[in-house]
PDB file of C-alpha atoms in Angstrom:
ATOM      1  CA  MET A   1       2.547 -16.974   9.174  1.00 35.00           C
ATOM      2  CA  LYS A   2       2.524 -13.656  11.024  1.00 35.00           C
ATOM      3  CA  LYS A   3       5.014 -14.985  13.586  1.00 33.00           C
ATOM      4  CA  LEU A   4       7.337 -16.193  10.821  1.00 32.00           C
ATOM      5  CA  LEU A   5       7.188 -12.836   9.077  1.00 39.00           C
ATOM      6  CA  PHE A   6       7.993 -11.073  12.347  1.00 35.00           C
ATOM      7  CA  LEU A   7      11.149 -13.145  12.726  1.00 33.00           C
ATOM      8  CA  PHE A   8      12.252 -12.264   9.219  1.00 36.00           C
ATOM      9  CA  ILE A   9      11.865  -8.587  10.078  1.00 38.00           C
ATOM     10  CA  ILE A  10      13.627  -8.506  13.409  1.00 34.00           C
ATOM     11  CA  ILE A  11      16.458 -11.061  13.290  1.00 29.00           C
ATOM     12  CA  PRO A  12      18.330  -9.810  10.193  1.00 38.00           C
ATOM     13  CA  CYS A  13      18.588  -6.199  11.456  1.00 42.00           C
ATOM     14  CA  LEU A  14      22.265  -5.256  11.594  1.00 47.00           C
ATOM     15  CA  SER A  15      23.467  -1.938  12.958  1.00 47.00           C
ATOM     16  CA  PHE A  16      26.709  -0.081  12.338  1.00 46.00           C
ATOM     17  CA  SER A  17      27.438   3.112  14.271  1.00 42.00           C
ATOM     18  CA  GLN A  18      31.148   3.880  13.888  1.00 47.00           C
ATOM     19  CA  ASN A  19      31.872   7.025  11.854  1.00 89.00           C
ATOM     20  CA  TYR A  20      28.249   7.760  10.971  1.00 95.00           C
ATOM     21  CA  ASN A  21      27.337  11.375  11.601  1.00 95.00           C
ATOM     22  CA  GLY A  22      23.823  12.295  10.555  1.00 96.00           C
ATOM     23  CA  PRO A  23      23.244   9.575   7.921  1.00 97.00           C
ATOM     24  CA  GLU A  24      20.542  10.977   5.655  1.00 97.00           C
ATOM     25  CA  SER A  25      20.377   8.766   2.586  1.00 98.00           C
ATOM     26  CA  ILE A  26      21.567   5.356   1.405  1.00 98.00           C
ATOM     27  CA  GLU A  27      22.033   3.931  -2.096  1.00 98.00           C
ATOM     28  CA  TYR A  28      23.000   0.446  -3.318  1.00 98.00           C
ATOM     29  CA  ASN A  29      25.649  -0.162  -5.980  1.00 98.00           C
ATOM     30  CA  VAL A  30      24.552  -3.312  -7.817  1.00 96.00           C
ATOM     31  CA  LEU A  31      27.923  -3.774  -9.531  1.00 95.00           C
ATOM     32  CA  THR A  32      29.933  -4.007  -6.302  1.00 96.00           C
ATOM     33  CA  GLY A  33      27.358  -4.871  -3.647  1.00 97.00           C
ATOM     34  CA  SER A  34      28.372  -1.853  -1.576  1.00 98.00           C
ATOM     35  CA  TYR A  35      26.187   0.864  -0.077  1.00 98.00           C
ATOM     36  CA  PHE A  36      26.808   4.604  -0.272  1.00 98.00           C
ATOM     37  CA  ILE A  37      25.691   6.690   2.700  1.00 98.00           C
ATOM     38  CA  ALA A  38      25.212  10.463   2.836  1.00 98.00           C
ATOM     39  CA  ASN A  39      26.933  11.585   6.052  1.00 96.00           C
ATOM     40  CA  SER A  40      25.182  14.931   6.288  1.00 94.00           C
ATOM     41  CA  ASN A  41      26.769  16.386   9.414  1.00 94.00           C
ATOM     42  CA  ASN A  42      30.328  16.381   8.081  1.00 92.00           C
ATOM     43  CA  GLY A  43      30.000  16.752   4.312  1.00 94.00           C
ATOM     44  CA  GLN A  44      30.934  13.183   3.411  1.00 96.00           C
ATOM     45  CA  ILE A  45      29.743  10.231   1.391  1.00 97.00           C
ATOM     46  CA  LEU A  46      30.706   6.936   3.002  1.00 97.00           C
ATOM     47  CA  GLU A  47      30.938   3.514   1.352  1.00 97.00           C
ATOM     48  CA  LEU A  48      30.100   0.278   3.161  1.00 97.00           C
ATOM     49  CA  ASP A  49      31.474  -2.684   1.207  1.00 96.00           C
ATOM     50  CA  VAL A  50      30.330  -6.317   1.146  1.00 95.00           C
ATOM     51  CA  ASN A  51      32.692  -7.133   4.027  1.00 95.00           C
ATOM     52  CA  ASN A  52      31.186  -4.363   6.196  1.00 93.00           C
ATOM     53  CA  ASN A  53      34.295  -2.216   5.821  1.00 95.00           C
ATOM     54  CA  LEU A  54      33.393   1.456   6.061  1.00 96.00           C
ATOM     55  CA  SER A  55      35.446   4.068   4.211  1.00 95.00           C
ATOM     56  CA  VAL A  56      35.176   7.681   3.093  1.00 95.00           C
ATOM     57  CA  PHE A  57      34.206   7.798  -0.581  1.00 96.00           C
ATOM     58  CA  ALA A  58      33.972  11.593  -1.007  1.00 96.00           C
ATOM     59  CA  THR A  59      34.527  14.513   1.320  1.00 94.00           C
ATOM     60  CA  ASN A  60      34.298  18.319   1.517  1.00 93.00           C
ATOM     61  CA  LEU A  61      30.882  18.395  -0.119  1.00 93.00           C
ATOM     62  CA  GLY A  62      29.934  21.555   1.731  1.00 85.00           C
ATOM     63  CA  SER A  63      26.231  21.520   2.501  1.00 86.00           C
ATOM     64  CA  GLY A  64      24.790  18.126   3.341  1.00 90.00           C
ATOM     65  CA  PRO A  65      24.892  15.816   1.479  1.00 96.00           C
ATOM     66  CA  HIS A  66      21.348  14.491   1.430  1.00 98.00           C
ATOM     67  CA  GLY A  67      19.660  12.481  -1.345  1.00 98.00           C
ATOM     68  CA  LEU A  68      21.726   9.992  -3.389  1.00 98.00           C
ATOM     69  CA  GLU A  69      20.958   8.340  -6.741  1.00 99.00           C
ATOM     70  CA  ILE A  70      23.181   6.146  -8.932  1.00 98.00           C
ATOM     71  CA  VAL A  71      22.805   6.322 -12.719  1.00 97.00           C
ATOM     72  CA  ASN A  72      25.236   4.140 -14.654  1.00 94.00           C
ATOM     73  CA  ASN A  73      28.595   4.732 -12.921  1.00 95.00           C
ATOM     74  CA  ILE A  74      27.767   8.148 -11.468  1.00 98.00           C
ATOM     75  CA  ILE A  75      26.321   8.799  -8.030  1.00 99.00           C
ATOM     76  CA  TYR A  76      24.314  12.036  -8.016  1.00 99.00           C
ATOM     77  CA  VAL A  77      24.159  13.930  -4.741  1.00 98.00           C
ATOM     78  CA  CYS A  78      21.911  16.669  -3.345  1.00 98.00           C
ATOM     79  CA  SER A  79      24.184  19.227  -1.693  1.00 97.00           C
ATOM     80  CA  GLY A  80      22.541  22.452  -0.580  1.00 95.00           C
ATOM     81  CA  GLY A  81      21.282  24.127  -3.752  1.00 96.00           C
ATOM     82  CA  ARG A  82      23.580  22.162  -6.054  1.00 97.00           C
ATOM     83  CA  LEU A  83      23.551  18.766  -7.721  1.00 98.00           C
ATOM     84  CA  LYS A  84      26.927  17.035  -7.609  1.00 98.00           C
ATOM     85  CA  GLY A  85      28.131  13.862  -9.281  1.00 98.00           C
ATOM     86  CA  TYR A  86      30.952  11.407  -8.527  1.00 98.00           C
ATOM     87  CA  ASP A  87      32.366   8.471 -10.450  1.00 98.00           C
ATOM     88  CA  THR A  88      31.537   5.389  -8.369  1.00 98.00           C
ATOM     89  CA  SER A  89      34.742   3.632  -9.450  1.00 96.00           C
ATOM     90  CA  THR A  90      37.278   6.394  -8.842  1.00 96.00           C
ATOM     91  CA  GLY A  91      35.538   8.858  -6.531  1.00 96.00           C
ATOM     92  CA  ASP A  92      36.363  11.706  -8.933  1.00 97.00           C
ATOM     93  CA  GLN A  93      33.871  14.559  -9.011  1.00 98.00           C
ATOM     94  CA  VAL A  94      32.321  14.869 -12.476  1.00 98.00           C
ATOM     95  CA  LEU A  95      29.447  17.294 -11.865  1.00 98.00           C
ATOM     96  CA  ASN A  96      28.806  20.453  -9.852  1.00 98.00           C
ATOM     97  CA  TYR A  97      25.565  21.890 -11.196  1.00 98.00           C
ATOM     98  CA  ASN A  98      23.746  24.853  -9.671  1.00 98.00           C
ATOM     99  CA  LEU A  99      19.980  24.302  -9.533  1.00 96.00           C
ATOM    100  CA  ASN A 100      19.625  27.587  -7.615  1.00 94.00           C
ATOM    101  CA  GLY A 101      17.812  25.578  -4.977  1.00 94.00           C
ATOM    102  CA  SER A 102      17.518  26.189  -1.253  1.00 95.00           C
ATOM    103  CA  PHE A 103      17.648  22.715   0.305  1.00 96.00           C
ATOM    104  CA  LEU A 104      17.734  19.918  -2.269  1.00 97.00           C
ATOM    105  CA  ASN A 105      16.697  16.750  -0.504  1.00 97.00           C
ATOM    106  CA  GLY A 106      15.012  13.828  -2.300  1.00 98.00           C
ATOM    107  CA  ILE A 107      16.145  12.489  -5.675  1.00 98.00           C
ATOM    108  CA  THR A 108      14.997   9.756  -8.056  1.00 98.00           C
ATOM    109  CA  GLN A 109      15.506   8.795 -11.696  1.00 98.00           C
ATOM    110  CA  MET A 110      13.190   8.142 -14.605  1.00 97.00           C
ATOM    111  CA  ASN A 111      14.683   6.157 -17.466  1.00 92.00           C
ATOM    112  CA  TYR A 112      12.786   6.270 -20.752  1.00 84.00           C
ATOM    113  CA  GLU A 113      14.341   4.604 -23.810  1.00 78.00           C
ATOM    114  CA  GLY A 114      17.837   5.354 -22.551  1.00 81.00           C
ATOM    115  CA  GLU A 115      17.189   9.002 -21.659  1.00 89.00           C
ATOM    116  CA  VAL A 116      17.527   9.558 -17.924  1.00 95.00           C
ATOM    117  CA  ASN A 117      16.004  12.460 -16.027  1.00 98.00           C
ATOM    118  CA  LEU A 118      16.454  13.134 -12.336  1.00 99.00           C
ATOM    119  CA  PHE A 119      13.637  14.517 -10.203  1.00 99.00           C
ATOM    120  CA  ILE A 120      14.740  16.465  -7.150  1.00 99.00           C
ATOM    121  CA  THR A 121      12.749  17.941  -4.281  1.00 99.00           C
ATOM    122  CA  ASP A 122      13.608  21.264  -2.658  1.00 98.00           C
ATOM    123  CA  PHE A 123      12.492  20.988   0.950  1.00 98.00           C
ATOM    124  CA  SER A 124      12.767  24.674   1.894  1.00 97.00           C
ATOM    125  CA  ALA A 125      11.554  26.210  -1.371  1.00 97.00           C
ATOM    126  CA  LYS A 126       8.712  23.637  -1.585  1.00 98.00           C
ATOM    127  CA  LYS A 127       9.485  22.799  -5.212  1.00 98.00           C
ATOM    128  CA  LEU A 128      10.159  19.870  -7.532  1.00 98.00           C
ATOM    129  CA  TYR A 129      12.798  20.090 -10.271  1.00 98.00           C
ATOM    130  CA  LYS A 130      13.670  17.954 -13.270  1.00 98.00           C
ATOM    131  CA  TYR A 131      17.310  17.666 -14.298  1.00 98.00           C
ATOM    132  CA  SER A 132      18.227  16.290 -17.726  1.00 97.00           C
ATOM    133  CA  ILE A 133      21.488  14.343 -17.600  1.00 97.00           C
ATOM    134  CA  GLU A 134      21.824  14.416 -21.386  1.00 95.00           C
ATOM    135  CA  GLU A 135      21.277  18.171 -21.726  1.00 96.00           C
ATOM    136  CA  ASN A 136      22.794  19.211 -18.387  1.00 97.00           C
ATOM    137  CA  SER A 137      19.852  21.513 -17.744  1.00 98.00           C
ATOM    138  CA  HIS A 138      16.930  21.732 -15.358  1.00 98.00           C
ATOM    139  CA  ASN A 139      13.456  23.163 -15.013  1.00 97.00           C
ATOM    140  CA  GLU A 140      10.872  23.535 -12.280  1.00 97.00           C
ATOM    141  CA  ILE A 141       8.013  21.023 -12.458  1.00 97.00           C
ATOM    142  CA  CYS A 142       5.725  22.348  -9.740  1.00 96.00           C
ATOM    143  CA  SER A 143       5.576  24.033  -6.349  1.00 97.00           C
ATOM    144  CA  PHE A 144       3.768  22.880  -3.227  1.00 98.00           C
ATOM    145  CA  SER A 145       2.136  24.321  -0.132  1.00 97.00           C
ATOM    146  CA  LYS A 146       3.954  21.754   2.022  1.00 97.00           C
ATOM    147  CA  ASN A 147       7.587  20.706   2.357  1.00 98.00           C
ATOM    148  CA  PRO A 148       8.466  17.861  -0.052  1.00 98.00           C
ATOM    149  CA  ASN A 149      10.923  15.256   1.142  1.00 98.00           C
ATOM    150  CA  GLY A 150      11.605  11.858  -0.447  1.00 98.00           C
ATOM    151  CA  THR A 151      10.576  11.049  -3.995  1.00 99.00           C
ATOM    152  CA  TYR A 152      10.415   7.867  -6.072  1.00 99.00           C
ATOM    153  CA  TYR A 153       9.641   7.073  -9.706  1.00 98.00           C
ATOM    154  CA  ASP A 154       7.384   4.015  -9.947  1.00 97.00           C
ATOM    155  CA  SER A 155       8.445   2.392 -13.228  1.00 93.00           C
ATOM    156  CA  ILE A 156       5.742  -0.287 -12.963  1.00 93.00           C
ATOM    157  CA  ASN A 157       2.873   2.207 -13.019  1.00 93.00           C
ATOM    158  CA  ASP A 158       4.769   5.071 -14.703  1.00 94.00           C
ATOM    159  CA  ARG A 159       4.202   7.640 -11.965  1.00 96.00           C
ATOM    160  CA  LEU A 160       6.270   9.931  -9.776  1.00 98.00           C
ATOM    161  CA  LEU A 161       5.506   9.978  -6.047  1.00 99.00           C
ATOM    162  CA  VAL A 162       6.545  12.517  -3.399  1.00 99.00           C
ATOM    163  CA  VAL A 163       6.215  12.236   0.391  1.00 99.00           C
ATOM    164  CA  PHE A 164       5.895  15.275   2.637  1.00 99.00           C
ATOM    165  CA  TRP A 165       6.876  16.707   5.988  1.00 98.00           C
ATOM    166  CA  GLY A 166       4.361  17.855   8.603  1.00 97.00           C
ATOM    167  CA  ASN A 167       1.309  16.448  10.376  1.00 98.00           C
ATOM    168  CA  ASN A 168      -1.024  13.998   8.604  1.00 98.00           C
ATOM    169  CA  ALA A 169       1.580  14.037   5.871  1.00 98.00           C
ATOM    170  CA  PRO A 170       0.322  13.325   2.343  1.00 98.00           C
ATOM    171  CA  ILE A 171       1.773  11.359  -0.533  1.00 99.00           C
ATOM    172  CA  TYR A 172       1.333  13.074  -3.892  1.00 99.00           C
ATOM    173  CA  GLU A 173       1.365  11.722  -7.423  1.00 98.00           C
ATOM    174  CA  ILE A 174       2.914  14.125  -9.930  1.00 97.00           C
ATOM    175  CA  ASP A 175       1.456  14.579 -13.410  1.00 95.00           C
ATOM    176  CA  LEU A 176       4.625  15.222 -15.410  1.00 92.00           C
ATOM    177  CA  ILE A 177       2.727  16.230 -18.546  1.00 92.00           C
ATOM    178  CA  ASN A 178       0.534  18.890 -16.962  1.00 93.00           C
ATOM    179  CA  GLU A 179       3.016  19.616 -14.154  1.00 94.00           C
ATOM    180  CA  THR A 180       0.332  19.268 -11.496  1.00 95.00           C
ATOM    181  CA  TYR A 181      -0.145  16.960  -8.530  1.00 97.00           C
ATOM    182  CA  SER A 182      -2.888  15.055  -6.760  1.00 98.00           C
ATOM    183  CA  THR A 183      -3.167  13.452  -3.329  1.00 98.00           C
ATOM    184  CA  ILE A 184      -2.878   9.670  -3.232  1.00 98.00           C
ATOM    185  CA  ILE A 185      -3.337   9.442   0.527  1.00 98.00           C
ATOM    186  CA  ASN A 186      -3.168  11.486   3.713  1.00 98.00           C
ATOM    187  CA  THR A 187      -1.219   9.024   5.812  1.00 98.00           C
ATOM    188  CA  GLY A 188      -2.081  10.156   9.330  1.00 98.00           C
ATOM    189  CA  LEU A 189       1.651   9.989  10.014  1.00 98.00           C
ATOM    190  CA  GLY A 190       3.925  12.931  10.669  1.00 98.00           C
ATOM    191  CA  ASN A 191       7.158  13.996   9.022  1.00 98.00           C
ATOM    192  CA  LEU A 192       7.603  11.500   6.211  1.00 99.00           C
ATOM    193  CA  ASP A 193      11.202  11.285   5.039  1.00 98.00           C
ATOM    194  CA  GLY A 194      11.972   8.511   2.542  1.00 98.00           C
ATOM    195  CA  ILE A 195      10.125   6.374   0.028  1.00 99.00           C
ATOM    196  CA  SER A 196      11.229   3.251  -1.844  1.00 99.00           C
ATOM    197  CA  MET A 197       9.601   0.360  -3.707  1.00 98.00           C
ATOM    198  CA  ASP A 198      10.092  -3.400  -3.984  1.00 97.00           C
ATOM    199  CA  GLN A 199       9.870  -5.486  -7.156  1.00 95.00           C
ATOM    200  CA  CYS A 200       6.264  -6.426  -6.354  1.00 95.00           C
ATOM    201  CA  GLY A 201       5.097  -2.807  -6.473  1.00 96.00           C
ATOM    202  CA  ASN A 202       4.805  -2.257  -2.708  1.00 97.00           C
ATOM    203  CA  PHE A 203       6.000   1.020  -1.219  1.00 98.00           C
ATOM    204  CA  TYR A 204       8.013   1.631   1.935  1.00 98.00           C
ATOM    205  CA  ILE A 205       7.681   4.959   3.756  1.00 99.00           C
ATOM    206  CA  SER A 206       9.808   6.166   6.673  1.00 99.00           C
ATOM    207  CA  ALA A 207       8.111   8.382   9.265  1.00 99.00           C
ATOM    208  CA  TRP A 208       9.672  10.315  12.113  1.00 98.00           C
ATOM    209  CA  SER A 209       6.380  10.490  14.036  1.00 98.00           C
ATOM    210  CA  SER A 210       6.325   6.714  14.521  1.00 98.00           C
ATOM    211  CA  ASN A 211      10.079   6.118  14.196  1.00 98.00           C
ATOM    212  CA  ALA A 212       9.150   3.324  11.840  1.00 98.00           C
ATOM    213  CA  VAL A 213       8.934   2.197   8.228  1.00 98.00           C
ATOM    214  CA  HIS A 214       5.435   1.525   6.924  1.00 98.00           C
ATOM    215  CA  LYS A 215       4.610  -0.640   3.919  1.00 98.00           C
ATOM    216  CA  TYR A 216       1.770   0.211   1.507  1.00 98.00           C
ATOM    217  CA  ASN A 217       0.465  -1.897  -1.335  1.00 96.00           C
ATOM    218  CA  PHE A 218       0.489  -0.511  -4.890  1.00 95.00           C
ATOM    219  CA  ASP A 219      -2.782   1.454  -4.582  1.00 96.00           C
ATOM    220  CA  PHE A 220      -2.196   2.463  -0.937  1.00 97.00           C
ATOM    221  CA  SER A 221      -5.352   0.670   0.214  1.00 97.00           C
ATOM    222  CA  GLU A 222      -3.452  -1.566   2.663  1.00 96.00           C
ATOM    223  CA  THR A 223      -0.641  -0.822   5.087  1.00 97.00           C
ATOM    224  CA  GLU A 224       1.451  -2.605   7.696  1.00 96.00           C
ATOM    225  CA  LEU A 225       4.377  -1.885   9.985  1.00 97.00           C
ATOM    226  CA  VAL A 226       7.659  -3.259   8.641  1.00 95.00           C
ATOM    227  CA  ALA A 227      10.327  -1.949  11.028  1.00 96.00           C
ATOM    228  CA  SER A 228       9.919  -0.093  14.322  1.00 96.00           C
ATOM    229  CA  ASN A 229      12.037   1.318  17.168  1.00 96.00           C
ATOM    230  CA  LEU A 230      14.080   3.324  14.679  1.00 98.00           C
ATOM    231  CA  SER A 231      15.554   6.780  15.289  1.00 98.00           C
ATOM    232  CA  ASN A 232      14.482   9.481  12.844  1.00 98.00           C
ATOM    233  CA  PRO A 233      14.565   7.092   9.850  1.00 98.00           C
ATOM    234  CA  ALA A 234      15.671   9.102   6.842  1.00 98.00           C
ATOM    235  CA  ASP A 235      15.905   8.429   3.086  1.00 98.00           C
ATOM    236  CA  ILE A 236      15.477   4.645   2.888  1.00 98.00           C
ATOM    237  CA  TYR A 237      16.373   2.232   0.082  1.00 98.00           C
ATOM    238  CA  TYR A 238      14.825  -1.130  -0.820  1.00 98.00           C
ATOM    239  CA  ASN A 239      17.469  -3.378  -2.383  1.00 97.00           C
ATOM    240  CA  GLN A 240      15.400  -5.423  -4.862  1.00 96.00           C
ATOM    241  CA  TYR A 241      18.325  -7.743  -5.637  1.00 94.00           C
ATOM    242  CA  ASP A 242      18.662  -9.053  -2.087  1.00 95.00           C
ATOM    243  CA  ASN A 243      15.254  -8.123  -0.600  1.00 96.00           C
ATOM    244  CA  ILE A 244      16.870  -5.865   1.978  1.00 97.00           C
ATOM    245  CA  LEU A 245      15.420  -2.631   3.302  1.00 98.00           C
ATOM    246  CA  ALA A 246      18.272  -0.263   4.204  1.00 98.00           C
ATOM    247  CA  VAL A 247      17.442   2.418   6.770  1.00 98.00           C
ATOM    248  CA  PRO A 248      19.732   5.294   7.818  1.00 98.00           C
ATOM    249  CA  ASN A 249      18.831   6.423  11.349  1.00 98.00           C
ATOM    250  CA  SER A 250      19.709  10.107  11.442  1.00 97.00           C
ATOM    251  CA  GLY A 251      18.750  10.365  15.112  1.00 96.00           C
ATOM    252  CA  ASN A 252      21.293   7.935  16.570  1.00 96.00           C
ATOM    253  CA  ASN A 253      23.857   7.591  13.750  1.00 96.00           C
ATOM    254  CA  THR A 254      23.206   3.961  12.828  1.00 96.00           C
ATOM    255  CA  LEU A 255      22.064   1.917   9.847  1.00 97.00           C
ATOM    256  CA  ASP A 256      19.495  -0.882   9.930  1.00 97.00           C
ATOM    257  CA  PHE A 257      19.352  -3.602   7.270  1.00 97.00           C
ATOM    258  CA  VAL A 258      16.040  -5.463   7.325  1.00 96.00           C
ATOM    259  CA  PHE A 259      15.450  -8.598   5.272  1.00 95.00           C
ATOM    260  CA  TYR A 260      11.921  -8.352   3.908  1.00 93.00           C
ATOM    261  CA  ALA A 261      10.935 -10.373   0.837  1.00 92.00           C
ATOM    262  CA  CYS A 262       7.819  -9.449  -1.093  1.00 86.00           C
ATOM    263  CA  ASN A 263       5.336 -11.897  -2.592  1.00 71.00           C
ATOM    264  CA  ASN A 264       6.676 -12.483  -6.096  1.00 54.00           C
ATOM    265  CA  SER A 265       3.305 -13.810  -7.264  1.00 39.00           C
ATOM    266  CA  SER A 266       2.011 -10.242  -7.184  1.00 39.00           C
ATOM    267  CA  ILE A 267       4.640  -8.831  -9.540  1.00 36.00           C
ATOM    268  CA  ILE A 268       3.098  -6.828 -12.355  1.00 38.00           C
ATOM    269  CA  GLU A 269       4.615  -7.659 -15.731  1.00 38.00           C
ATOM    270  CA  LYS A 270       5.361  -4.670 -17.951  1.00 38.00           C
ATOM    271  CA  PRO A 271       6.897  -4.687 -21.443  1.00 40.00           C
ATOM    272  CA  SER A 272      10.448  -3.374 -21.600  1.00 39.00           C
ATOM    273  CA  ASN A 273      12.375  -1.744 -24.437  1.00 44.00           C
ATOM    274  CA  LYS A 274      15.784  -2.443 -22.907  1.00 42.00           C
ATOM    275  CA  ASN A 275      18.334  -4.717 -24.596  1.00 46.00           C
ATOM    276  CA  LEU A 276      20.971  -6.885 -22.917  1.00 43.00           C
ATOM    277  CA  ILE A 277      24.498  -5.630 -23.656  1.00 42.00           C
ATOM    278  CA  LYS A 278      26.687  -7.458 -21.106  1.00 45.00           C
ATOM    279  CA  THR A 279      26.647 -10.340 -18.637  1.00 43.00           C
ATOM    280  CA  ILE A 280      29.200 -10.370 -15.820  1.00 44.00           C
ATOM    281  CA  ASP A 281      29.767 -11.979 -12.439  1.00 43.00           C
ATOM    282  CA  VAL A 282      29.957 -10.087  -9.167  1.00 39.00           C
ATOM    283  CA  ILE A 283      33.604  -9.033  -9.683  1.00 41.00           C
ATOM    284  CA  GLY A 284      33.135  -7.972 -13.288  1.00 44.00           C
ATOM    285  CA  ARG A 285      34.257 -11.024 -15.275  1.00 42.00           C
ATOM    286  CA  LYS A 286      32.428 -11.503 -18.559  1.00 49.00           C
ATOM    287  CA  ASN A 287      32.956 -15.261 -18.900  1.00 44.00           C
ATOM    288  CA  THR A 288      32.108 -17.338 -15.863  1.00 43.00           C
ATOM    289  CA  ASN A 289      30.492 -20.643 -15.021  1.00 44.00           C
ATOM    290  CA  LYS A 290      29.196 -19.361 -11.692  1.00 43.00           C
ATOM    291  CA  ASN A 291      25.436 -19.498 -11.128  1.00 45.00           C
ATOM    292  CA  PHE A 292      25.310 -15.883  -9.951  1.00 45.00           C
ATOM    293  CA  LYS A 293      25.369 -13.340 -12.793  1.00 50.00           C
ATOM    294  CA  ILE A 294      24.615  -9.667 -13.374  1.00 54.00           C
ATOM    295  CA  PHE A 295      22.848  -8.681 -16.610  1.00 51.00           C
ATOM    296  CA  ILE A 296      23.520  -5.112 -17.794  1.00 55.00           C
ATOM    297  CA  TYR A 297      21.157  -3.406 -20.260  1.00 51.00           C
ATOM    298  CA  ASP A 298      21.458  -0.504 -22.668  1.00 50.00           C
ATOM    299  CA  ASP A 299      19.199   1.714 -20.554  1.00 48.00           C
ATOM    300  CA  GLY A 300      21.697   1.647 -17.675  1.00 50.00           C
ATOM    301  CA  SER A 301      19.741  -0.829 -15.557  1.00 52.00           C
ATOM    302  CA  ALA A 302      20.973  -4.163 -14.231  1.00 57.00           C
ATOM    303  CA  ASP A 303      19.417  -7.413 -13.021  1.00 54.00           C
ATOM    304  CA  LYS A 304      20.955  -9.871 -10.592  1.00 49.00           C
ATOM    305  CA  LYS A 305      20.018 -13.498 -11.186  1.00 44.00           C
ATOM    306  CA  TYR A 306      20.802 -16.903  -9.748  1.00 38.00           C
ATOM    307  CA  LEU A 307      20.856 -19.426 -12.586  1.00 40.00           C
ATOM    308  CA  ILE A 308      19.757 -22.955 -11.753  1.00 34.00           C
ATOM    309  CA  ASN A 309      21.248 -25.694 -13.921  1.00 34.00           C
TER     310      ASN A 309
END
């Protein structure tokens, strides 16, 4: 079984190097199947479509960009001390909000009954901010003694996690009510960058010290190496629809796509308040007899399903 798993990890890795210049973050667009990449060294966001065609989605961002997060049809971008937003369909800029930050880096979303908040780390100022999309306002949640990097909201266990830079880098859980934090684990790794999660509740952490991505189970009691021989792996993304771990290598200007399916028998069921509002196929048609469909809900989320007759 271990040999089979190893083949699944190594064989599907695909690399693309042309036009990447300091790729720092990657985000998947479920409606189109494309990936957005933060090209931090030249102020661009790139888009890699389903046919592996690479194009410039947005340019002249100024500082960065770094962290990316899609909410509905808007991709939110960390750019220096500002949060910017772009329409994923048109590329038009729709937001340029000043958080008065120093180096905004990691970003994640928490969706509660249709209200979406973004949580953003400030690497240099060692702070965590919350931005309300509905109110177009922000506030500081807490400050740290270490440099925060990637962050991820675990919707299964209703908790916000932050990974950190430095030696023996910790992973913190944030108490959003009391605006405090606690240590989940001191990893023994150095310079953690990104964090993502699969549909089974496992976490994936990128570390510069090992040039690898490490997998942890839901309570961080077990760990294993998922992908190695990377080059300064940055803000990773686990595509739960296709079981693909997307890794931007900021050290050698490449992307790695690793097929890694989790054990679905370990999925934790959690009640949901979301309601189905639309069913479409991959190119947006509402009425289709195809087995592949996308289900869109009123909280802005989407599920991809293969229907077996």
